[in-house]
PDB file of C-alpha atoms in Angstrom:
ATOM      1  CA  MET A   1     -40.436  33.797  78.899  1.00 40.00           C
ATOM      2  CA  SER A   2     -43.920  33.119  77.497  1.00 46.00           C
ATOM      3  CA  TRP A   3     -45.591  35.495  75.073  1.00 41.00           C
ATOM      4  CA  GLU A   4     -48.126  36.459  77.765  1.00 46.00           C
ATOM      5  CA  GLU A   5     -45.405  37.294  80.310  1.00 43.00           C
ATOM      6  CA  SER A   6     -43.463  39.263  77.721  1.00 43.00           C
ATOM      7  CA  THR A   7     -46.543  41.270  76.777  1.00 42.00           C
ATOM      8  CA  ARG A   8     -47.351  42.071  80.403  1.00 43.00           C
ATOM      9  CA  GLU A   9     -43.864  43.463  80.791  1.00 40.00           C
ATOM     10  CA  LYS A  10     -44.456  45.612  77.729  1.00 43.00           C
ATOM     11  CA  MET A  11     -47.507  47.194  79.424  1.00 46.00           C
ATOM     12  CA  LEU A  12     -50.434  46.022  77.332  1.00 59.00           C
ATOM     13  CA  HIS A  13     -52.787  47.370  79.994  1.00 81.00           C
ATOM     14  CA  LEU A  14     -56.202  48.008  78.483  1.00 92.00           C
ATOM     15  CA  LYS A  15     -58.545  49.280  81.174  1.00 92.00           C
ATOM     16  CA  LEU A  16     -61.649  47.416  79.983  1.00 92.00           C
ATOM     17  CA  PRO A  17     -61.517  43.829  78.699  1.00 91.00           C
ATOM     18  CA  THR A  18     -63.640  42.832  75.758  1.00 92.00           C
ATOM     19  CA  ASP A  19     -67.051  41.463  76.735  1.00 91.00           C
ATOM     20  CA  PRO A  20     -66.721  37.631  76.613  1.00 87.00           C
ATOM     21  CA  ARG A  21     -69.920  37.463  74.549  1.00 91.00           C
ATOM     22  CA  TRP A  22     -68.126  39.148  71.656  1.00 94.00           C
ATOM     23  CA  VAL A  23     -66.274  36.003  70.565  1.00 92.00           C
ATOM     24  CA  ASN A  24     -69.400  33.869  70.200  1.00 91.00           C
ATOM     25  CA  ILE A  25     -71.259  36.591  68.342  1.00 92.00           C
ATOM     26  CA  ALA A  26     -68.239  37.239  66.118  1.00 91.00           C
ATOM     27  CA  GLU A  27     -67.904  33.547  65.285  1.00 92.00           C
ATOM     28  CA  MET A  28     -71.508  33.473  64.095  1.00 92.00           C
ATOM     29  CA  GLN A  29     -70.758  36.475  61.851  1.00 94.00           C
ATOM     30  CA  ILE A  30     -67.330  35.414  60.666  1.00 95.00           C
ATOM     31  CA  GLU A  31     -67.854  36.801  57.149  1.00 95.00           C
ATOM     32  CA  ASP A  32     -68.451  40.257  58.609  1.00 95.00           C
ATOM     33  CA  ILE A  33     -65.539  39.901  61.022  1.00 95.00           C
ATOM     34  CA  LEU A  34     -63.079  38.857  58.323  1.00 96.00           C
ATOM     35  CA  THR A  35     -64.252  41.637  56.011  1.00 96.00           C
ATOM     36  CA  ASP A  36     -63.905  44.230  58.758  1.00 96.00           C
ATOM     37  CA  HIS A  37     -60.533  42.795  59.705  1.00 96.00           C
ATOM     38  CA  ALA A  38     -59.272  43.112  56.135  1.00 97.00           C
ATOM     39  CA  TYR A  39     -60.186  46.786  56.064  1.00 96.00           C
ATOM     40  CA  CYS A  40     -58.523  47.287  59.472  1.00 96.00           C
ATOM     41  CA  GLU A  41     -55.259  45.935  58.062  1.00 96.00           C
ATOM     42  CA  GLN A  42     -55.539  48.193  55.014  1.00 96.00           C
ATOM     43  CA  LYS A  43     -56.110  51.213  57.254  1.00 96.00           C
ATOM     44  CA  ALA A  44     -53.161  50.252  59.466  1.00 96.00           C
ATOM     45  CA  ALA A  45     -50.856  50.158  56.434  1.00 97.00           C
ATOM     46  CA  SER A  46     -52.255  53.469  55.190  1.00 97.00           C
ATOM     47  CA  SER A  47     -51.756  55.091  58.594  1.00 97.00           C
ATOM     48  CA  CYS A  48     -48.071  54.142  58.623  1.00 98.00           C
ATOM     49  CA  ILE A  49     -47.628  55.427  55.085  1.00 98.00           C
ATOM     50  CA  SER A  50     -49.230  58.710  56.136  1.00 98.00           C
ATOM     51  CA  LEU A  51     -46.813  59.032  59.057  1.00 98.00           C
ATOM     52  CA  ILE A  52     -43.847  58.309  56.787  1.00 98.00           C
ATOM     53  CA  LEU A  53     -44.931  60.996  54.320  1.00 98.00           C
ATOM     54  CA  ARG A  54     -45.675  63.516  57.049  1.00 97.00           C
ATOM     55  CA  PHE A  55     -42.445  62.949  58.995  1.00 98.00           C
ATOM     56  CA  PHE A  56     -40.159  62.038  56.109  1.00 98.00           C
ATOM     57  CA  ASP A  57     -37.276  63.911  57.740  1.00 97.00           C
ATOM     58  CA  LEU A  58     -37.096  61.507  60.706  1.00 98.00           C
ATOM     59  CA  PRO A  59     -34.941  58.628  59.398  1.00 97.00           C
ATOM     60  CA  GLU A  60     -35.462  56.302  62.363  1.00 97.00           C
ATOM     61  CA  LEU A  61     -39.220  56.706  62.208  1.00 98.00           C
ATOM     62  CA  VAL A  62     -39.255  56.095  58.448  1.00 98.00           C
ATOM     63  CA  ASP A  63     -37.005  53.043  58.750  1.00 98.00           C
ATOM     64  CA  THR A  64     -39.057  51.641  61.621  1.00 97.00           C
ATOM     65  CA  LEU A  65     -42.460  52.101  60.018  1.00 98.00           C
ATOM     66  CA  THR A  66     -41.546  50.965  56.498  1.00 98.00           C
ATOM     67  CA  PRO A  67     -41.465  47.237  57.344  1.00 97.00           C
ATOM     68  CA  ILE A  68     -44.686  47.620  59.336  1.00 97.00           C
ATOM     69  CA  VAL A  69     -46.398  48.839  56.155  1.00 97.00           C
ATOM     70  CA  SER A  70     -45.325  45.617  54.450  1.00 96.00           C
ATOM     71  CA  GLU A  71     -46.453  43.506  57.407  1.00 96.00           C
ATOM     72  CA  GLU A  72     -49.879  45.130  57.592  1.00 96.00           C
ATOM     73  CA  TRP A  73     -50.433  44.733  53.861  1.00 97.00           C
ATOM     74  CA  GLY A  74     -49.288  41.136  54.175  1.00 97.00           C
ATOM     75  CA  HIS A  75     -51.923  40.660  56.867  1.00 97.00           C
ATOM     76  CA  PHE A  76     -54.534  42.136  54.514  1.00 97.00           C
ATOM     77  CA  GLU A  77     -53.587  39.580  51.869  1.00 98.00           C
ATOM     78  CA  ARG A  78     -53.757  36.761  54.409  1.00 97.00           C
ATOM     79  CA  VAL A  79     -57.200  37.809  55.623  1.00 97.00           C
ATOM     80  CA  MET A  80     -58.385  37.916  52.018  1.00 98.00           C
ATOM     81  CA  GLU A  81     -57.068  34.386  51.580  1.00 97.00           C
ATOM     82  CA  GLN A  82     -59.121  33.233  54.562  1.00 97.00           C
ATOM     83  CA  ILE A  83     -62.217  34.885  53.078  1.00 97.00           C
ATOM     84  CA  ARG A  84     -61.767  33.329  49.627  1.00 97.00           C
ATOM     85  CA  LYS A  85     -60.929  29.801  50.763  1.00 94.00           C
ATOM     86  CA  ARG A  86     -64.129  29.694  52.831  1.00 94.00           C
ATOM     87  CA  GLY A  87     -66.261  30.867  49.923  1.00 96.00           C
ATOM     88  CA  LEU A  88     -67.201  34.009  51.812  1.00 96.00           C
ATOM     89  CA  ARG A  89     -67.899  37.430  50.327  1.00 96.00           C
ATOM     90  CA  PHE A  90     -65.587  40.400  50.790  1.00 96.00           C
ATOM     91  CA  GLY A  91     -68.094  43.094  51.645  1.00 91.00           C
ATOM     92  CA  GLU A  92     -68.033  46.834  51.379  1.00 92.00           C
ATOM     93  CA  PRO A  93     -66.264  48.953  54.018  1.00 89.00           C
ATOM     94  CA  ARG A  94     -68.305  50.052  57.001  1.00 84.00           C
ATOM     95  CA  LYS A  95     -67.920  53.212  59.012  1.00 85.00           C
ATOM     96  CA  ASP A  96     -65.494  52.480  61.849  1.00 89.00           C
ATOM     97  CA  GLU A  97     -67.173  54.245  64.752  1.00 94.00           C
ATOM     98  CA  TYR A  98     -64.548  52.969  67.203  1.00 96.00           C
ATOM     99  CA  VAL A  99     -61.647  54.564  65.328  1.00 96.00           C
ATOM    100  CA  THR A 100     -63.676  57.693  64.565  1.00 96.00           C
ATOM    101  CA  ARG A 101     -64.312  58.186  68.284  1.00 97.00           C
ATOM    102  CA  LEU A 102     -60.629  57.698  69.070  1.00 97.00           C
ATOM    103  CA  GLN A 103     -59.600  60.145  66.357  1.00 97.00           C
ATOM    104  CA  GLY A 104     -61.808  62.734  68.035  1.00 97.00           C
ATOM    105  CA  PHE A 105     -59.663  62.418  71.164  1.00 98.00           C
ATOM    106  CA  VAL A 106     -56.507  63.484  69.314  1.00 97.00           C
ATOM    107  CA  LYS A 107     -55.336  66.852  70.640  1.00 95.00           C
ATOM    108  CA  LYS A 108     -55.336  69.530  67.976  1.00 92.00           C
ATOM    109  CA  GLY A 109     -52.562  72.084  67.617  1.00 90.00           C
ATOM    110  CA  GLY A 110     -49.366  71.942  69.624  1.00 91.00           C
ATOM    111  CA  ASN A 111     -45.914  71.582  68.187  1.00 94.00           C
ATOM    112  CA  ARG A 112     -44.820  68.964  65.697  1.00 95.00           C
ATOM    113  CA  TRP A 113     -43.629  66.531  68.357  1.00 96.00           C
ATOM    114  CA  GLN A 114     -46.895  66.751  70.238  1.00 96.00           C
ATOM    115  CA  GLN A 115     -48.788  66.025  67.033  1.00 97.00           C
ATOM    116  CA  LEU A 116     -46.549  63.039  66.323  1.00 97.00           C
ATOM    117  CA  THR A 117     -47.077  61.724  69.851  1.00 97.00           C
ATOM    118  CA  GLU A 118     -50.856  61.866  69.473  1.00 98.00           C
ATOM    119  CA  VAL A 119     -50.877  59.879  66.238  1.00 98.00           C
ATOM    120  CA  LEU A 120     -48.414  57.298  67.549  1.00 98.00           C
ATOM    121  CA  LEU A 121     -50.499  56.759  70.689  1.00 98.00           C
ATOM    122  CA  LEU A 122     -53.680  56.482  68.626  1.00 98.00           C
ATOM    123  CA  ASN A 123     -52.050  53.787  66.508  1.00 97.00           C
ATOM    124  CA  ALA A 124     -50.652  52.042  69.569  1.00 96.00           C
ATOM    125  CA  LEU A 125     -54.072  51.844  71.174  1.00 96.00           C
ATOM    126  CA  ILE A 126     -55.738  50.401  68.086  1.00 96.00           C
ATOM    127  CA  GLU A 127     -52.980  47.787  67.859  1.00 94.00           C
ATOM    128  CA  ALA A 128     -53.366  46.952  71.562  1.00 94.00           C
ATOM    129  CA  ARG A 129     -57.100  46.366  71.253  1.00 94.00           C
ATOM    130  CA  SER A 130     -56.583  44.353  68.073  1.00 94.00           C
ATOM    131  CA  CYS A 131     -54.036  42.227  69.890  1.00 92.00           C
ATOM    132  CA  GLU A 132     -56.502  41.556  72.694  1.00 93.00           C
ATOM    133  CA  ARG A 133     -59.264  40.596  70.266  1.00 94.00           C
ATOM    134  CA  PHE A 134     -56.972  38.349  68.234  1.00 94.00           C
ATOM    135  CA  LYS A 135     -56.019  36.562  71.441  1.00 92.00           C
ATOM    136  CA  LEU A 136     -59.680  35.957  72.258  1.00 93.00           C
ATOM    137  CA  LEU A 137     -60.319  34.567  68.788  1.00 95.00           C
ATOM    138  CA  SER A 138     -57.238  32.355  68.905  1.00 94.00           C
ATOM    139  CA  LYS A 139     -58.384  30.781  72.171  1.00 93.00           C
ATOM    140  CA  ASN A 140     -62.123  30.524  71.725  1.00 93.00           C
ATOM    141  CA  ILE A 141     -63.315  29.957  68.171  1.00 92.00           C
ATOM    142  CA  GLU A 142     -63.796  26.405  66.879  1.00 92.00           C
ATOM    143  CA  ASP A 143     -62.070  26.845  63.509  1.00 93.00           C
ATOM    144  CA  SER A 144     -58.562  25.463  64.187  1.00 94.00           C
ATOM    145  CA  GLU A 145     -57.024  27.210  61.187  1.00 95.00           C
ATOM    146  CA  LEU A 146     -58.350  30.574  62.305  1.00 95.00           C
ATOM    147  CA  GLN A 147     -57.132  29.837  65.822  1.00 95.00           C
ATOM    148  CA  SER A 148     -53.556  29.529  64.521  1.00 95.00           C
ATOM    149  CA  PHE A 149     -54.025  32.469  62.174  1.00 96.00           C
ATOM    150  CA  TYR A 150     -55.126  34.812  64.929  1.00 95.00           C
ATOM    151  CA  TYR A 151     -52.446  33.591  67.312  1.00 95.00           C
ATOM    152  CA  GLU A 152     -49.789  34.601  64.770  1.00 93.00           C
ATOM    153  CA  LEU A 153     -51.399  37.984  64.222  1.00 93.00           C
ATOM    154  CA  MET A 154     -51.752  38.539  67.962  1.00 91.00           C
ATOM    155  CA  ILE A 155     -47.988  38.337  68.359  1.00 90.00           C
ATOM    156  CA  SER A 156     -47.420  40.677  65.423  1.00 88.00           C
ATOM    157  CA  GLU A 157     -49.891  43.284  66.701  1.00 86.00           C
ATOM    158  CA  ALA A 158     -48.245  43.237  70.126  1.00 87.00           C
ATOM    159  CA  GLY A 159     -44.932  44.024  68.472  1.00 89.00           C
ATOM    160  CA  HIS A 160     -46.468  46.916  66.537  1.00 92.00           C
ATOM    161  CA  TYR A 161     -48.045  48.299  69.705  1.00 92.00           C
ATOM    162  CA  VAL A 162     -44.689  48.316  71.472  1.00 91.00           C
ATOM    163  CA  THR A 163     -43.018  49.939  68.459  1.00 95.00           C
ATOM    164  CA  PHE A 164     -45.471  52.853  68.405  1.00 96.00           C
ATOM    165  CA  ILE A 165     -45.069  53.450  72.141  1.00 95.00           C
ATOM    166  CA  GLU A 166     -41.283  53.348  71.909  1.00 95.00           C
ATOM    167  CA  LEU A 167     -41.259  55.772  68.993  1.00 97.00           C
ATOM    168  CA  ALA A 168     -43.451  58.187  70.950  1.00 97.00           C
ATOM    169  CA  ARG A 169     -41.001  58.037  73.857  1.00 97.00           C
ATOM    170  CA  LYS A 170     -38.105  58.698  71.512  1.00 97.00           C
ATOM    171  CA  TYR A 171     -39.505  61.944  70.124  1.00 97.00           C
ATOM    172  CA  GLN A 172     -41.247  63.204  73.275  1.00 96.00           C
ATOM    173  CA  ASP A 173     -40.466  63.242  77.005  1.00 96.00           C
ATOM    174  CA  PRO A 174     -41.311  59.695  78.205  1.00 97.00           C
ATOM    175  CA  GLU A 175     -43.092  61.032  81.294  1.00 97.00           C
ATOM    176  CA  ILE A 176     -45.363  63.145  79.105  1.00 96.00           C
ATOM    177  CA  VAL A 177     -45.993  60.165  76.829  1.00 97.00           C
ATOM    178  CA  ASN A 178     -46.809  57.868  79.770  1.00 95.00           C
ATOM    179  CA  ALA A 179     -49.239  60.365  81.286  1.00 97.00           C
ATOM    180  CA  ARG A 180     -50.995  60.929  77.981  1.00 97.00           C
ATOM    181  CA  TRP A 181     -51.106  57.181  77.364  1.00 96.00           C
ATOM    182  CA  GLN A 182     -53.090  56.734  80.578  1.00 95.00           C
ATOM    183  CA  GLU A 183     -55.568  59.338  79.345  1.00 97.00           C
ATOM    184  CA  TRP A 184     -55.901  57.449  76.069  1.00 97.00           C
ATOM    185  CA  LEU A 185     -56.508  54.159  77.886  1.00 96.00           C
ATOM    186  CA  THR A 186     -59.204  55.700  80.084  1.00 96.00           C
ATOM    187  CA  PHE A 187     -60.954  57.285  77.116  1.00 97.00           C
ATOM    188  CA  GLU A 188     -60.821  54.079  75.061  1.00 96.00           C
ATOM    189  CA  ALA A 189     -62.457  52.107  77.871  1.00 95.00           C
ATOM    190  CA  GLU A 190     -65.354  54.573  77.903  1.00 96.00           C
ATOM    191  CA  VAL A 191     -65.720  54.334  74.128  1.00 96.00           C
ATOM    192  CA  LEU A 192     -65.811  50.539  74.257  1.00 93.00           C
ATOM    193  CA  LYS A 193     -68.401  50.607  77.021  1.00 93.00           C
ATOM    194  CA  GLU A 194     -70.636  52.985  75.082  1.00 94.00           C
ATOM    195  CA  LEU A 195     -70.381  51.053  71.820  1.00 92.00           C
ATOM    196  CA  GLY A 196     -71.340  47.786  73.463  1.00 85.00           C
ATOM    197  CA  VAL A 197     -70.936  44.319  71.938  1.00 88.00           C
ATOM    198  CA  ARG A 198     -70.793  44.389  68.144  1.00 86.00           C
ATOM    199  CA  GLY A 199     -70.180  40.994  66.562  1.00 81.00           C
ATOM    200  CA  ASP A 200     -69.805  42.315  63.029  1.00 86.00           C
ATOM    201  CA  ARG A 201     -66.787  44.466  63.855  1.00 90.00           C
ATOM    202  CA  MET A 202     -63.216  43.706  64.876  1.00 92.00           C
ATOM    203  CA  HIS A 203     -63.383  46.665  67.319  1.00 90.00           C
TER     204      HIS A 203
END
């Protein structure tokens, strides 16, 4: 089974594809893209650490997320390597309006399991969009090394996406998770449409 077929079976069903113009704009601003990407990986690692600390009493969650922390930090180091070897500058962090908008969609209150579900679905959605963008970069940019780099990361992000969804279904009724996931997907599509094409951002 190809990676694409496997991913379709795992329900990577974003409701709005990335505007095709994004890749060309991103390639022209590769220093900004790599810088933003590095910070995305740092935030992904930090998010998993936060979940581990908050839900320390859930052994399976802790054991599942711990290696993801290492993977995300490893990705950060690899992005930094790509920046340095090209003589590019690692810039300052920028406000991530995409993630900020998604965070505003998180339901407040509810019981502990509902709160966990919200954060897991938020993380899953960010990983899904990252996976889609990495795939676009791997297929369309001219830099052959970055093509291979983003292909590898695409596969990893797809695995993380599936992991977050499966964890949500473990700690919450799967039907509730699936219904809420559709709401997340619809909201994310609207956010992406409103933000438009931004070549200096990974999202």
